[in-house]
Amino acid sequence: VAGTGLPLIVRNALKHPLVQHNLHTLDGTVLAYLGYPIAANQETVGSLCALSPSPRKWTARDAEIVERYANRCSLEFLQ
């Protein structure tokens, strides 16, 4: 979730208040979202996201993989 450092995990974007009015949700391009923040100097500079064109129940393994890669991206900003 923007500015919190926490992930945003959405099973069905049509029912989620943060993204239900997003253009990609409304046109049916993205209906499930799993995003982890990418940080630099303790500030969120972006996010690494997995997207699905249909509602999806993200697994713990899905979240672990995306989180791992987001953390690796964050480390690149420290170099």
Coordinates of N, CA and C in Angstrom, one line a residue:
V1 N 0.9 -1.2 0.0 CA 0.0 0.0 0.0 C 0.9 1.2 0.0
A2 N 0.6 2.1 -0.9 CA 1.5 3.3 -1.1 C 1.8 4.0 0.2
G3 N 3.1 4.2 0.4 CA 3.6 5.0 1.6 C 3.7 4.2 2.9
T4 N 3.2 3.0 2.9 CA 3.3 2.2 4.2 C 4.4 1.2 4.2
G5 N 5.0 0.9 3.1 CA 6.0 -0.1 3.1 C 5.4 -1.5 3.1
L6 N 4.1 -1.6 3.1 CA 3.4 -2.9 3.1 C 3.0 -3.4 1.7
P7 N 2.9 -4.7 1.5 CA 2.4 -5.1 0.2 C 0.9 -4.8 0.0
L8 N 0.6 -4.8 -1.3 CA -0.8 -4.7 -1.7 C -1.2 -6.0 -2.4
I9 N -2.1 -6.8 -1.8 CA -2.5 -8.1 -2.3 C -4.0 -8.0 -2.6
V10 N -4.4 -8.1 -3.8 CA -5.8 -8.0 -4.2 C -6.2 -9.2 -5.0
R11 N -7.2 -9.9 -4.5 CA -7.7 -11.1 -5.1 C -8.7 -10.7 -6.3
N12 N -9.5 -9.7 -6.1 CA -10.5 -9.3 -7.1 C -10.6 -7.8 -7.1
A13 N -9.9 -7.2 -8.0 CA -9.9 -5.7 -8.1 C -11.2 -5.0 -8.2
L14 N -12.2 -5.7 -8.8 CA -13.5 -5.1 -8.9 C -14.2 -4.9 -7.5
K15 N -13.7 -5.6 -6.5 CA -14.3 -5.5 -5.2 C -13.4 -4.8 -4.2
H16 N -12.2 -4.4 -4.6 CA -11.2 -3.7 -3.7 C -11.3 -2.2 -3.8
P17 N -11.6 -1.5 -2.7 CA -11.8 -0.1 -2.7 C -10.6 0.7 -3.2
L18 N -9.4 0.2 -3.1 CA -8.2 1.0 -3.5 C -8.0 1.0 -5.0
V19 N -8.5 -0.1 -5.7 CA -8.2 -0.2 -7.1 C -9.4 -0.5 -8.0
Q20 N -10.6 -0.5 -7.4 CA -11.8 -0.9 -8.2 C -12.1 0.1 -9.3
H21 N -11.7 1.4 -9.1 CA -12.0 2.4 -10.1 C -10.8 2.7 -11.1
N22 N -9.7 1.9 -10.9 CA -8.5 2.0 -11.8 C -8.9 1.7 -13.2
L23 N -8.4 2.4 -14.2 CA -8.7 2.1 -15.6 C -8.4 0.7 -16.0
H24 N -7.3 0.1 -15.5 CA -7.0 -1.2 -15.9 C -7.9 -2.2 -15.3
T25 N -8.5 -1.9 -14.1 CA -9.5 -2.7 -13.5 C -10.8 -2.6 -14.4
L26 N -11.2 -1.4 -14.7 CA -12.5 -1.2 -15.4 C -12.5 -1.8 -16.8
D27 N -11.3 -1.8 -17.4 CA -11.3 -2.4 -18.8 C -11.0 -3.9 -18.8
G28 N -10.9 -4.5 -17.6 CA -10.7 -5.9 -17.4 C -9.3 -6.4 -17.7
T29 N -8.3 -5.5 -17.8 CA -6.9 -5.9 -18.1 C -6.3 -6.5 -16.8
V30 N -6.5 -5.9 -15.7 CA -6.0 -6.4 -14.4 C -7.1 -6.6 -13.4
L31 N -7.3 -7.9 -13.0 CA -8.3 -8.1 -12.0 C -7.7 -8.7 -10.7
A32 N -6.4 -9.1 -10.7 CA -5.8 -9.5 -9.4 C -4.4 -8.9 -9.4
Y33 N -3.9 -8.5 -8.2 CA -2.7 -7.8 -8.1 C -2.0 -8.2 -6.9
L34 N -0.7 -8.4 -7.0 CA 0.2 -8.7 -5.9 C 1.4 -7.8 -6.0
G35 N 1.6 -6.8 -5.1 CA 2.7 -5.9 -5.3 C 3.4 -5.7 -4.0
Y36 N 4.7 -5.7 -4.0 CA 5.6 -5.4 -2.9 C 6.4 -4.1 -3.2
P37 N 6.6 -3.3 -2.2 CA 7.3 -2.0 -2.4 C 8.8 -2.3 -2.6
I38 N 9.4 -1.4 -3.4 CA 10.8 -1.3 -3.6 C 11.3 -0.1 -2.9
A39 N 12.3 -0.2 -2.0 CA 12.7 0.9 -1.2 C 14.1 1.3 -1.5
A40 N 14.4 2.6 -1.3 CA 15.8 3.1 -1.3 C 15.9 4.2 -0.2
N41 N 16.8 3.9 0.7 CA 17.0 4.8 1.8 C 15.7 5.0 2.6
Q42 N 15.1 3.9 2.9 CA 13.8 3.8 3.6 C 12.7 4.6 3.0
E43 N 12.7 4.9 1.7 CA 11.7 5.5 1.0 C 11.2 4.6 -0.1
T44 N 9.9 4.5 -0.3 CA 9.4 3.7 -1.4 C 9.6 4.4 -2.7
V45 N 10.2 3.7 -3.6 CA 10.5 4.3 -4.9 C 9.8 3.6 -6.1
G46 N 9.1 2.5 -5.7 CA 8.4 1.8 -6.8 C 7.8 0.5 -6.2
S47 N 7.3 -0.3 -7.0 CA 6.9 -1.6 -6.6 C 7.1 -2.7 -7.6
L48 N 7.2 -3.9 -7.2 CA 7.3 -5.0 -8.1 C 6.0 -5.8 -8.0
C49 N 5.4 -6.0 -9.1 CA 4.0 -6.5 -9.1 C 3.8 -7.7 -10.0
A50 N 2.9 -8.6 -9.5 CA 2.4 -9.7 -10.4 C 1.0 -9.4 -10.6
L51 N 0.6 -9.5 -11.9 CA -0.8 -9.2 -12.3 C -1.5 -10.4 -12.9
S52 N -2.8 -10.4 -12.8 CA -3.6 -11.4 -13.4 C -4.8 -10.8 -14.1
P53 N -5.2 -11.3 -15.3 CA -6.4 -10.8 -15.9 C -7.7 -11.3 -15.4
S54 N -7.6 -12.2 -14.4 CA -8.8 -12.8 -13.8 C -8.6 -12.8 -12.3
P55 N -9.7 -12.8 -11.5 CA -9.6 -12.9 -10.1 C -8.7 -14.1 -9.7
R56 N -7.9 -13.9 -8.6 CA -7.0 -15.0 -8.3 C -6.7 -15.0 -6.8
K57 N -6.7 -16.1 -6.2 CA -6.3 -16.2 -4.8 C -4.8 -16.4 -4.8
W58 N -4.0 -15.4 -4.4 CA -2.6 -15.5 -4.4 C -2.1 -16.4 -3.2
T59 N -1.2 -17.3 -3.5 CA -0.7 -18.2 -2.5 C 0.4 -17.6 -1.7
A60 N 0.7 -18.2 -0.6 CA 1.9 -17.7 0.3 C 3.2 -17.8 -0.6
R61 N 3.3 -18.8 -1.4 CA 4.5 -19.0 -2.2 C 4.5 -17.9 -3.3
D62 N 3.4 -17.5 -3.9 CA 3.4 -16.3 -4.8 C 3.9 -15.1 -4.1
A63 N 3.4 -14.8 -2.9 CA 3.8 -13.6 -2.2 C 5.3 -13.7 -1.8
E64 N 5.7 -14.9 -1.4 CA 7.2 -15.0 -1.1 C 8.1 -14.7 -2.2
I65 N 7.7 -15.2 -3.4 CA 8.5 -15.0 -4.6 C 8.6 -13.5 -5.0
V66 N 7.4 -12.8 -5.0 CA 7.4 -11.4 -5.4 C 8.1 -10.6 -4.3
E67 N 7.9 -10.9 -3.0 CA 8.6 -10.2 -2.0 C 10.2 -10.4 -2.1
R68 N 10.6 -11.6 -2.4 CA 12.0 -11.8 -2.5 C 12.7 -11.0 -3.6
Y69 N 12.0 -10.9 -4.8 CA 12.5 -10.1 -5.9 C 12.4 -8.6 -5.6
A70 N 11.4 -8.2 -4.9 CA 11.3 -6.8 -4.6 C 12.4 -6.4 -3.6
N71 N 12.7 -7.3 -2.7 CA 13.8 -7.0 -1.7 C 15.2 -7.0 -2.5
R72 N 15.4 -7.8 -3.5 CA 16.6 -7.8 -4.3 C 16.7 -6.5 -5.0
C73 N 15.6 -6.0 -5.6 CA 15.6 -4.8 -6.3 C 16.0 -3.6 -5.3
S74 N 15.4 -3.6 -4.1 CA 15.8 -2.6 -3.1 C 17.3 -2.6 -2.8
L75 N 17.9 -3.8 -2.8 CA 19.3 -3.9 -2.5 C 20.1 -3.2 -3.6
E76 N 19.7 -3.2 -4.8 CA 20.4 -2.6 -5.9 C 20.5 -1.1 -5.7
F77 N 19.5 -0.5 -5.1 CA 19.6 0.9 -4.8 C 20.7 1.3 -3.8
L78 N 21.1 0.3 -3.0 CA 22.1 0.6 -2.0 C 23.5 0.5 -2.5
Q79 N 23.7 0.0 -3.7 CA 25.0 -0.1 -4.2 C 25.5 1.1 -5.0

